[in-house]
Coordinates of C-alpha atoms (C1' of nucleotides) in Angstrom, one line a residue:
Chain A
M1 CA 34.9 4.6 27.4
T2 CA 36.3 3.6 30.7
S3 CA 35.0 6.8 32.3
T4 CA 31.5 6.1 30.9
S5 CA 31.3 2.6 32.3
I6 CA 32.4 3.9 35.7
K7 CA 29.8 6.6 35.6
L8 CA 27.1 4.0 34.6
S9 CA 28.0 1.8 37.5
A10 CA 28.0 4.8 39.8
I11 CA 24.5 5.7 38.7
K12 CA 23.4 2.1 39.2
T13 CA 24.5 2.0 42.8
A14 CA 23.3 5.4 43.7
C15 CA 21.0 5.3 46.7
K16 CA 19.7 8.7 45.8
T17 CA 18.2 7.4 42.5
C18 CA 17.1 4.0 43.9
S19 CA 13.4 3.2 43.9
L20 CA 13.8 1.3 47.1
H21 CA 14.9 4.4 48.9
D22 CA 12.1 4.5 51.4
L23 CA 12.2 0.8 52.2
C24 CA 15.9 0.8 52.9
L25 CA 18.7 2.5 54.8
P26 CA 18.4 6.0 53.3
L27 CA 14.9 6.6 54.7
G28 CA 14.8 10.0 56.3
L29 CA 18.3 11.1 55.2
D30 CA 18.8 14.3 53.4
L31 CA 20.4 14.4 50.0
G32 CA 23.9 15.2 51.3
D33 CA 23.9 12.4 53.7
I34 CA 22.6 10.0 51.1
E35 CA 25.6 10.9 48.9
R36 CA 27.9 10.1 51.8
L37 CA 26.2 6.7 52.2
D38 CA 26.5 6.1 48.5
E39 CA 30.3 6.5 48.8
I40 CA 30.6 3.4 51.1
V41 CA 28.3 1.2 49.1
K42 CA 30.0 -1.5 47.1
R43 CA 28.4 -3.3 44.3
S44 CA 29.5 -6.6 42.9
R45 CA 28.2 -8.9 40.2
P46 CA 24.7 -10.4 40.8
L47 CA 24.4 -13.8 42.3
H48 CA 22.9 -16.6 40.3
K49 CA 20.2 -18.8 41.7
S50 CA 21.6 -21.1 44.4
E51 CA 24.8 -19.1 44.8
Y52 CA 25.9 -18.4 48.4
L53 CA 26.3 -14.8 49.6
F54 CA 28.0 -16.0 52.7
N55 CA 28.4 -19.2 54.7
S56 CA 27.6 -19.9 58.3
G57 CA 30.7 -19.4 60.4
E58 CA 32.3 -16.9 58.0
K59 CA 33.8 -13.7 59.4
F60 CA 31.3 -10.9 59.4
T61 CA 32.4 -7.8 57.4
S62 CA 29.4 -6.3 55.7
I63 CA 25.7 -5.9 55.8
Y64 CA 24.0 -6.5 52.5
A65 CA 20.9 -4.8 51.1
V66 CA 18.9 -6.7 48.5
R67 CA 18.5 -4.6 45.3
S68 CA 16.6 -7.1 43.2
G69 CA 15.8 -10.8 43.5
S70 CA 15.5 -12.6 46.8
I71 CA 17.7 -14.3 49.4
K72 CA 17.0 -17.0 52.0
T73 CA 19.0 -17.3 55.2
F74 CA 19.3 -20.5 57.2
T75 CA 21.1 -22.1 60.1
E76 CA 22.1 -25.6 60.6
S77 CA 22.2 -27.3 64.0
E78 CA 24.8 -29.8 65.1
Q79 CA 22.3 -32.6 64.4
G80 CA 22.0 -31.4 60.9
D81 CA 18.5 -30.0 60.9
E82 CA 18.3 -27.0 58.8
Q83 CA 16.1 -24.0 59.7
I84 CA 15.3 -21.2 57.3
T85 CA 15.4 -18.0 59.3
G86 CA 14.6 -15.4 56.8
L87 CA 13.4 -14.5 53.3
Y88 CA 14.7 -11.1 52.1
L89 CA 13.2 -9.0 49.5
P90 CA 14.5 -5.8 47.8
G91 CA 15.3 -3.1 50.3
E92 CA 15.8 -5.5 53.2
L93 CA 19.1 -5.9 55.1
I94 CA 20.9 -9.1 55.6
G95 CA 23.5 -9.9 58.2
L96 CA 22.3 -8.0 61.2
D97 CA 22.4 -11.2 63.3
A98 CA 26.2 -11.4 62.8
I99 CA 27.2 -8.1 64.4
H100 CA 27.4 -9.4 68.0
D101 CA 30.1 -12.0 67.6
N102 CA 31.7 -11.0 64.3
Q103 CA 30.7 -14.1 62.4
H104 CA 27.6 -15.2 60.5
P105 CA 25.4 -17.5 62.5
C106 CA 23.6 -18.4 59.3
S107 CA 24.2 -19.0 55.6
A108 CA 22.6 -16.9 52.8
I109 CA 21.7 -18.2 49.4
A110 CA 20.2 -16.5 46.3
L111 CA 16.7 -17.9 45.5
E112 CA 16.9 -16.4 42.0
T113 CA 19.3 -14.0 40.2
T114 CA 19.9 -11.4 42.8
S115 CA 21.8 -8.2 43.0
L116 CA 22.9 -6.6 46.2
C117 CA 24.5 -3.6 47.8
E118 CA 27.3 -4.3 50.1
L119 CA 27.8 -2.0 53.1
P120 CA 31.1 -2.6 54.9
F121 CA 30.1 -2.6 58.5
D122 CA 33.1 -0.6 59.8
S123 CA 32.4 2.2 57.4
L124 CA 28.7 2.1 58.1
E125 CA 29.3 2.3 61.8
E126 CA 31.6 5.2 61.4
L127 CA 29.2 7.0 59.1
S128 CA 26.3 6.4 61.4
S129 CA 28.0 8.0 64.3
Q130 CA 28.3 11.1 62.1
I131 CA 24.8 11.0 60.8
P132 CA 22.3 10.7 63.6
E133 CA 19.4 10.0 61.3
L134 CA 21.3 7.1 59.7
H135 CA 22.0 5.9 63.2
R136 CA 18.4 6.0 64.1
Q137 CA 17.3 4.2 60.9
L138 CA 19.8 1.4 61.6
F139 CA 18.3 1.0 65.1
R140 CA 14.8 1.0 63.6
I141 CA 15.7 -1.7 61.1
M142 CA 17.2 -3.9 63.7
S143 CA 14.3 -3.3 66.0
K144 CA 11.9 -4.3 63.2
E145 CA 13.8 -7.5 62.6
I146 CA 13.5 -8.4 66.3
A147 CA 9.7 -7.6 66.3
G148 CA 9.3 -9.6 63.1
D149 CA 11.0 -12.6 64.5
Q150 CA 8.8 -12.4 67.6
S151 CA 5.6 -12.5 65.5
L152 CA 7.1 -15.5 63.7
L153 CA 7.6 -17.2 67.0
M154 CA 3.9 -16.6 67.9
L155 CA 3.0 -18.1 64.5
M156 CA 5.0 -21.2 65.2
A157 CA 3.9 -21.7 68.8
Q158 CA 0.2 -21.0 68.5
K159 CA -1.0 -21.4 65.0
S160 CA -2.3 -24.3 62.8
A161 CA -0.9 -25.2 59.5
D162 CA -3.7 -23.3 57.7
E163 CA -3.0 -20.2 59.7
R164 CA 0.7 -20.3 59.2
L165 CA 0.5 -20.7 55.4
A166 CA -2.1 -18.0 55.2
A167 CA 0.0 -15.7 57.4
F168 CA 3.1 -16.4 55.2
L169 CA 1.2 -15.6 52.0
V170 CA -0.4 -12.4 53.4
N171 CA 2.9 -11.2 54.7
L172 CA 4.6 -11.8 51.4
S173 CA 1.7 -10.1 49.6
S174 CA 2.0 -7.0 51.7
R175 CA 5.8 -6.8 51.3
L176 CA 5.5 -7.2 47.5
K177 CA 2.8 -4.5 47.4
A178 CA 5.1 -2.1 49.2
R179 CA 7.6 -2.8 46.4
N180 CA 5.1 -2.0 43.7
F181 CA 4.5 -5.6 42.7
S182 CA 1.1 -7.1 42.6
E183 CA -0.3 -8.1 45.9
T184 CA -2.4 -10.9 44.5
E185 CA -0.3 -12.4 41.7
F186 CA 3.3 -13.4 42.3
N187 CA 5.9 -16.1 42.1
L188 CA 7.0 -17.9 45.2
T189 CA 10.8 -18.0 45.0
M190 CA 10.9 -20.6 47.7
S191 CA 10.1 -24.3 47.1
R192 CA 7.3 -26.0 49.0
K193 CA 10.0 -27.7 51.0
D194 CA 11.6 -24.3 52.0
I195 CA 8.2 -22.8 52.9
G196 CA 7.5 -25.8 55.0
N197 CA 10.8 -25.6 56.7
Y198 CA 10.3 -21.9 57.3
L199 CA 6.9 -22.4 58.9
G200 CA 7.8 -25.5 60.8
L201 CA 5.7 -27.9 58.6
T202 CA 6.4 -30.6 56.2
I203 CA 6.3 -30.4 52.4
E204 CA 3.3 -32.6 52.3
T205 CA 1.4 -30.4 54.7
I206 CA 2.2 -27.3 52.6
S207 CA 1.1 -29.1 49.4
R208 CA -2.1 -30.3 50.9
T209 CA -2.9 -26.9 52.4
F210 CA -2.3 -25.2 49.1
S211 CA -4.6 -27.8 47.4
R212 CA -7.3 -27.1 50.0
F213 CA -7.0 -23.3 49.7
Q214 CA -7.4 -23.8 46.0
S215 CA -10.4 -26.0 46.2
E216 CA -12.0 -23.5 48.6
G217 CA -11.4 -20.8 46.0
L218 CA -9.1 -18.7 48.1
L219 CA -6.3 -18.8 45.5
S220 CA -5.0 -20.8 42.6
T221 CA -1.5 -22.0 42.0
Q222 CA 0.6 -23.5 39.3
R223 CA 3.9 -24.6 40.9
K224 CA 5.6 -21.4 42.1
Y225 CA 3.0 -19.1 40.6
V226 CA 0.3 -17.9 43.0
N227 CA -2.9 -16.0 42.3
I228 CA -4.8 -14.9 45.4
H229 CA -8.5 -14.6 44.8
K230 CA -9.7 -13.7 48.2
L231 CA -7.0 -11.8 50.0
G232 CA -9.5 -10.6 52.6
E233 CA -10.5 -14.1 53.6
L234 CA -6.8 -15.1 53.6
K235 CA -6.0 -12.2 55.9
E236 CA -8.8 -13.2 58.2
L237 CA -7.5 -16.8 58.3
A238 CA -4.0 -15.4 59.1
G239 CA -5.5 -13.5 62.0
I240 CA -5.5 -10.1 60.3
T241 CA -2.4 -9.1 62.1
D242 CA -0.1 -10.6 59.6
H243 CA 3.4 -10.9 61.0
C244 CA 4.6 -8.0 58.8
T245 CA 5.8 -5.3 61.1
T246 CA 7.3 -3.0 58.6
P247 CA 6.0 0.6 58.7
D248 CA 5.5 0.4 55.0
C249 CA 3.2 -2.6 55.4
P250 CA -0.2 -1.8 54.0
S251 CA -2.1 -3.8 56.5
K252 CA -0.9 -1.4 59.2
T253 CA -2.6 1.6 57.7
A254 CA -5.7 -0.3 56.6
Chain B
M1 CA 20.3 13.3 105.9
T2 CA 18.8 14.1 102.5
S3 CA 22.2 14.3 100.9
T4 CA 23.1 10.9 102.4
S5 CA 20.1 9.2 100.9
I6 CA 20.8 10.8 97.5
K7 CA 24.3 9.6 97.7
L8 CA 23.2 6.1 98.6
S9 CA 20.8 5.9 95.7
A10 CA 23.5 7.3 93.4
I11 CA 25.8 4.5 94.5
K12 CA 23.2 2.0 94.0
T13 CA 22.6 3.0 90.4
A14 CA 26.2 3.3 89.5
C15 CA 27.1 1.2 86.5
K16 CA 30.7 1.5 87.4
T17 CA 30.2 -0.5 90.6
C18 CA 27.6 -2.9 89.2
S19 CA 28.4 -6.5 89.2
L20 CA 26.5 -7.0 86.0
H21 CA 28.9 -4.6 84.3
D22 CA 30.2 -7.1 81.7
L23 CA 26.8 -8.6 80.9
C24 CA 25.2 -5.3 80.2
L25 CA 25.6 -2.0 78.3
P26 CA 28.9 -0.8 79.9
L27 CA 30.9 -3.7 78.5
G28 CA 34.0 -2.3 76.9
L29 CA 33.5 1.3 78.0
D30 CA 36.3 3.1 79.9
L31 CA 35.6 4.6 83.3
G32 CA 34.9 8.1 82.0
D33 CA 32.3 6.9 79.5
I34 CA 30.7 4.7 82.2
E35 CA 30.2 7.7 84.3
R36 CA 28.5 9.5 81.5
L37 CA 26.2 6.5 81.0
D38 CA 25.5 6.6 84.7
E39 CA 24.2 10.1 84.4
I40 CA 21.3 9.2 82.2
V41 CA 20.3 6.0 84.1
K42 CA 17.1 6.5 86.1
R43 CA 16.2 4.2 88.9
S44 CA 12.7 3.8 90.2
R45 CA 11.2 1.6 92.9
P46 CA 11.3 -2.1 92.3
L47 CA 8.3 -3.8 90.7
H48 CA 6.4 -6.4 92.7
K49 CA 5.6 -9.8 91.3
S50 CA 3.0 -9.5 88.5
E51 CA 3.4 -5.7 88.2
Y52 CA 3.6 -4.4 84.7
L53 CA 6.7 -2.6 83.5
F54 CA 4.8 -1.4 80.3
N55 CA 1.8 -2.5 78.3
S56 CA 1.5 -3.4 74.7
G57 CA 0.7 -0.4 72.6
E58 CA 2.2 2.1 75.1
K59 CA 4.5 4.8 73.7
F60 CA 8.1 3.8 73.7
T61 CA 10.4 6.1 75.7
S62 CA 13.0 4.0 77.4
I63 CA 15.0 0.8 77.3
Y64 CA 15.2 -1.1 80.6
A65 CA 18.0 -3.2 82.0
V66 CA 17.1 -5.8 84.6
R67 CA 19.2 -5.2 87.8
S68 CA 17.7 -8.0 89.9
G69 CA 14.8 -10.3 89.5
S70 CA 13.3 -11.3 86.2
I71 CA 10.8 -10.1 83.6
K72 CA 8.7 -11.8 81.0
T73 CA 7.5 -10.1 77.8
F74 CA 4.5 -11.3 75.8
T75 CA 2.3 -10.2 72.8
E76 CA -1.3 -10.8 72.4
S77 CA -2.8 -11.5 69.0
E78 CA -6.2 -10.2 67.9
Q79 CA -7.7 -13.6 68.5
G80 CA -6.5 -13.4 72.0
D81 CA -3.8 -16.0 72.0
E82 CA -0.9 -14.9 74.1
Q83 CA 2.7 -15.6 73.2
I84 CA 5.6 -15.1 75.6
T85 CA 8.4 -13.7 73.6
G86 CA 11.1 -13.2 76.2
L87 CA 12.4 -14.0 79.7
Y88 CA 14.9 -11.4 80.9
L89 CA 17.5 -11.9 83.6
P90 CA 19.8 -9.4 85.3
G91 CA 22.0 -7.5 82.8
E92 CA 19.6 -8.0 79.9
L93 CA 17.8 -5.2 78.0
I94 CA 14.1 -4.9 77.5
G95 CA 12.3 -2.9 74.9
L96 CA 14.6 -3.2 71.9
D97 CA 11.7 -4.3 69.8
A98 CA 9.8 -1.0 70.3
I99 CA 12.3 1.3 68.7
H100 CA 11.1 1.0 65.1
D101 CA 7.6 2.3 65.5
N102 CA 7.9 4.1 68.8
Q103 CA 5.5 1.9 70.7
H104 CA 5.8 -1.4 72.6
P105 CA 4.6 -4.4 70.5
C106 CA 4.5 -6.4 73.7
S107 CA 3.8 -6.1 77.4
A108 CA 6.3 -6.7 80.2
I109 CA 5.5 -8.2 83.6
A110 CA 7.7 -8.8 86.7
L111 CA 7.9 -12.5 87.5
E112 CA 9.2 -11.7 91.0
T113 CA 10.3 -8.6 92.8
T114 CA 12.4 -6.9 90.2
S115 CA 14.5 -3.8 90.1
L116 CA 15.5 -2.1 86.8
C117 CA 17.6 0.6 85.4
E118 CA 15.7 2.9 83.0
L119 CA 17.6 4.3 80.0
P120 CA 15.7 7.1 78.3
F121 CA 16.2 6.2 74.6
D122 CA 16.7 9.8 73.4
S123 CA 19.5 10.3 75.8
L124 CA 21.0 6.9 75.1
E125 CA 20.9 7.5 71.4
E126 CA 22.6 10.9 71.8
L127 CA 25.2 9.4 74.1
S128 CA 25.9 6.5 71.9
S129 CA 26.6 8.9 68.9
Q130 CA 29.3 10.4 71.2
I131 CA 30.7 7.2 72.5
P132 CA 31.5 4.8 69.6
E133 CA 32.1 1.9 72.0
L134 CA 28.6 2.3 73.5
H135 CA 27.2 2.5 70.0
R136 CA 28.9 -0.8 69.1
Q137 CA 27.7 -2.4 72.3
L138 CA 24.2 -1.4 71.6
F139 CA 24.4 -3.0 68.1
R140 CA 25.9 -6.1 69.6
I141 CA 23.1 -6.5 72.0
M142 CA 20.4 -6.0 69.4
S143 CA 22.2 -8.4 67.1
K144 CA 22.4 -10.9 69.8
E145 CA 18.7 -10.6 70.4
I146 CA 18.0 -11.3 66.7
A147 CA 20.3 -14.3 66.7
G148 CA 18.7 -15.6 69.9
D149 CA 15.2 -15.3 68.5
Q150 CA 16.3 -17.2 65.4
S151 CA 17.6 -20.1 67.5
L152 CA 14.3 -20.1 69.3
L153 CA 12.6 -20.4 65.9
M154 CA 14.6 -23.4 65.1
L155 CA 13.7 -24.9 68.4
M156 CA 10.0 -24.4 67.7
A157 CA 10.0 -25.5 64.1
Q158 CA 12.2 -28.6 64.4
K159 CA 12.4 -30.0 67.9
S160 CA 10.3 -32.4 70.0
A161 CA 8.9 -31.5 73.4
D162 CA 11.8 -33.2 75.1
E163 CA 14.4 -31.3 73.1
R164 CA 12.6 -28.0 73.7
L165 CA 12.3 -28.3 77.4
A166 CA 15.9 -29.5 77.7
A167 CA 17.1 -26.6 75.6
F168 CA 15.1 -24.2 77.7
L169 CA 16.7 -25.5 80.9
V170 CA 20.2 -25.6 79.5
N171 CA 19.9 -22.1 78.2
L172 CA 18.6 -20.9 81.6
S173 CA 21.3 -22.8 83.4
S174 CA 24.0 -21.1 81.3
R175 CA 22.7 -17.7 81.7
L176 CA 22.4 -18.1 85.5
K177 CA 25.9 -19.4 85.7
A178 CA 27.2 -16.3 83.8
R179 CA 25.5 -14.3 86.6
N180 CA 27.3 -16.3 89.3
F181 CA 24.3 -18.3 90.3
S182 CA 24.3 -22.1 90.4
E183 CA 24.0 -23.7 87.0
T184 CA 22.4 -26.8 88.4
E185 CA 20.1 -25.6 91.2
F186 CA 17.7 -22.8 90.7
N187 CA 14.1 -21.6 90.9
L188 CA 12.1 -21.3 87.7
T189 CA 10.4 -17.9 87.9
M190 CA 7.9 -18.9 85.2
S191 CA 5.0 -21.2 85.8
R192 CA 4.6 -24.4 83.8
K193 CA 2.0 -22.7 81.8
D194 CA 4.3 -19.9 80.9
I195 CA 7.1 -22.3 80.0
G196 CA 4.7 -24.2 77.8
N197 CA 3.5 -21.1 76.1
Y198 CA 7.1 -19.9 75.6
L199 CA 8.0 -23.2 74.0
G200 CA 4.9 -23.7 72.0
L201 CA 3.6 -26.6 74.2
T202 CA 0.8 -27.2 76.6
I203 CA 1.1 -27.2 80.4
E204 CA 0.3 -30.9 80.5
T205 CA 3.2 -31.7 78.1
I206 CA 5.6 -29.6 80.2
S207 CA 4.4 -31.4 83.4
R208 CA 4.7 -34.8 81.9
T209 CA 8.2 -34.1 80.4
F210 CA 9.4 -32.8 83.8
S211 CA 8.1 -36.0 85.3
R212 CA 9.9 -38.2 82.8
F213 CA 13.1 -36.3 83.1
Q214 CA 12.8 -36.8 86.9
S215 CA 12.2 -40.6 86.5
E216 CA 15.1 -40.8 84.2
G217 CA 17.3 -39.2 86.8
L218 CA 18.2 -36.2 84.7
L219 CA 16.9 -33.8 87.3
S220 CA 14.5 -33.4 90.3
T221 CA 11.9 -30.8 90.8
Q222 CA 9.7 -29.5 93.5
R223 CA 7.3 -27.0 92.0
K224 CA 9.5 -24.2 90.8
Y225 CA 12.7 -25.5 92.3
V226 CA 14.9 -27.4 89.8
N227 CA 18.0 -29.5 90.6
I228 CA 19.8 -30.7 87.5
H229 CA 21.6 -33.9 88.1
K230 CA 23.0 -34.7 84.7
L231 CA 23.6 -31.4 82.9
G232 CA 25.7 -33.1 80.3
E233 CA 22.9 -35.4 79.2
L234 CA 20.5 -32.6 79.3
K235 CA 22.8 -30.6 77.0
E236 CA 23.1 -33.5 74.7
L237 CA 19.3 -33.8 74.5
A238 CA 19.1 -30.1 73.8
G239 CA 21.4 -30.6 70.9
I240 CA 24.5 -29.1 72.7
T241 CA 24.1 -25.9 70.8
D242 CA 21.6 -24.5 73.3
H243 CA 19.9 -21.4 72.0
C244 CA 22.1 -19.2 74.1
T245 CA 24.0 -16.9 71.8
T246 CA 25.5 -14.6 74.4
P247 CA 29.2 -14.3 74.3
D248 CA 29.3 -14.8 78.0
C249 CA 27.5 -18.1 77.6
P250 CA 29.7 -20.9 79.1
S251 CA 28.6 -23.4 76.5
K252 CA 30.3 -21.3 73.8
T253 CA 33.7 -21.6 75.3
A254 CA 33.3 -25.2 76.4
Chain C
dT1 C1' 15.0 -37.1 21.9
dG2 C1' 14.8 -39.8 25.9
dA3 C1' 17.0 -40.5 30.5
dT4 C1' 17.8 -38.7 34.8
dT5 C1' 16.9 -36.0 38.7
dG6 C1' 14.3 -33.1 41.6
dT7 C1' 9.7 -31.3 42.9
dT8 C1' 5.0 -31.7 43.8
dT9 C1' 0.7 -34.0 44.6
dT10 C1' -2.2 -37.4 46.8
dG11 C1' -3.3 -41.4 49.7
dA12 C1' -2.8 -44.6 53.8
dT13 C1' -1.0 -45.0 58.3
dT14 C1' 1.2 -43.7 62.5
dT15 C1' 2.4 -40.8 66.2
dA16 C1' 3.5 -36.9 69.2
dA17 C1' 1.2 -33.7 71.4
dA18 C1' -3.4 -31.6 72.3
dT19 C1' -7.5 -31.9 74.5
dC20 C1' -10.7 -33.5 77.9
dA21 C1' -11.1 -34.8 82.6
dA22 C1' -10.4 -35.3 87.5
dG23 C1' -7.8 -35.3 91.7
dG24 C1' -4.2 -33.4 94.7
dA25 C1' -1.0 -29.8 96.6
dA26 C1' 0.3 -25.0 97.5
dA27 C1' -0.8 -20.4 98.1
dC28 C1' -3.9 -16.9 99.7
dA29 C1' -7.6 -14.7 101.9
dA30 C1' -11.2 -14.2 105.2
Chain D
dT1 C1' -8.7 -22.2 110.9
dT2 C1' -11.3 -23.1 106.7
dG3 C1' -12.7 -22.1 102.3
dT4 C1' -11.2 -20.5 97.7
dT5 C1' -8.3 -20.1 94.1
dT6 C1' -4.5 -21.2 91.4
dC7 C1' -1.2 -24.4 89.9
dC8 C1' 0.5 -29.0 89.0
dT9 C1' 0.1 -33.9 88.0
dT10 C1' -1.6 -38.0 85.9
dG11 C1' -4.8 -40.7 83.0
dA12 C1' -7.8 -41.5 78.8
dT13 C1' -8.9 -40.1 74.3
dT14 C1' -8.7 -37.5 70.2
dT15 C1' -6.6 -35.1 66.5
dA16 C1' -3.5 -32.5 63.5
dA17 C1' 0.3 -33.1 61.3
dA18 C1' 4.2 -36.4 60.5
dT19 C1' 5.7 -40.2 58.2
dC20 C1' 5.7 -43.7 54.8
dA21 C1' 4.7 -44.7 50.0
dA22 C1' 3.9 -44.1 45.2
dA23 C1' 2.8 -41.8 41.2
dA24 C1' 2.6 -37.5 38.2
dC25 C1' 4.8 -33.7 36.6
dA26 C1' 8.8 -30.4 35.4
dA27 C1' 13.3 -29.3 34.6
dT28 C1' 17.9 -30.5 33.2
dC29 C1' 21.1 -32.7 30.5
dA30 C1' 23.6 -35.9 27.4

DNA sequence: TGATTGTTTTGATTTAAATCAAGGAAACAA
DNA sequence: TTGTTTCCTTGATTTAAATCAAAACAATCA
């Protein structure tokens, strides 16, 4: 009985059988190397909605990969303004911003029931010095995060409320599609308030913009549920180059 | 004669004698490892003001470290809006955002006469898999870049024009101080237009804000020259936590 | 079940920064 | 030197989004 349950949990954590394989750390690794990666992955109980994964200021020990669900990260300034810095979907890595000074500059909260793979950074670092392809993939992922933040900066600095919300939706849609979810019908896991904060806008502006998009027939919403009717027009509004810089992003190949 | 000039240039590129040692890649390496790093560094002629280091879309081959001078990086969207994404001072690394898809997502231009160290990425990657401390330092630098971009995001999303310009100046001041320049007297290498673009504001707003800071006695300016009279007040305006996340940043230890 | 709390929508008003406009000061070239 | 271009400053006006305000709607809980 005990051995069965161990085996079951082992199967569950196995990178080699994980459907997120190509969106996550194992991309490009051969089977033997994936098995070595599997050995350092720790799996704990899923987080419930609103549970913290870590808190700003905490000591950095591990990188986390989202297995299912979603996570938001946010920083708080000394004046108390909160800024959401990231929304992480399955296959994406959390905590890369904490490496440089060994503590988390942001907090991370589950937006829904979320399970994660924990990768102790010391082990990961050691393993990556033995597996060049893992090393390379880690660099790629970090580089992508930098490039993604830079597109977000452009969004904030140069774009109107309409363009920002459109870009947010198009980006989300692309990433969901890459994960085999519908690209036109999905649930926002963030509240209007969170979306506004993320995009540098107020909740009222987000709400009004959604209403206008709806009256223009671009999409329809019921609270968190979104149905995009005219993805093409939305992409155009977003400036086609949505701020998704993932290699798996459909808009890149289109 | 020939051997002399070769020797001279070898001395000039030597990381082990470089004053930027602790702000750059060699931080934490022992002498032998620094010498190995020195072997892969390529040094070319300095760039003149307004010369391109690389262009958006170009194939990625190397990371560049600024030796002297300064560089700005910027992306251009399909609609033609330009967004400055970075201002790089001596000891800082350019091109980390290009690793993930092997091409530069941004262009890089010299803001003044600027000399650089070129680090071919293939060699750097190979070397870093042999030198764990170099590997770690690379991760730290990339992580710092991510964290820095995230503070910039907060700046753009939540802060007023005053706060943004103050934060920009305080950040620049800290980084200059870490490089043994004056923290209160310096030349902006970016134009008002560039500063505005970087901070998501217009040139007129930057100009007016500088004028007001001046009339309030916070600083004085003559074109690019800036003299900060009340750094403390400026820091307070910036929210104390300036968006400098470098470990060498004085505000961290203060 | 109703009471309480939190979230979203919509409307009226204000405001910070953008835009429009024009003059002045440096930098640069012929 | 003078003309040309680029950059910066300052003023007047407009505007997009914030703020203030209130009601409608969901969700949660006793």
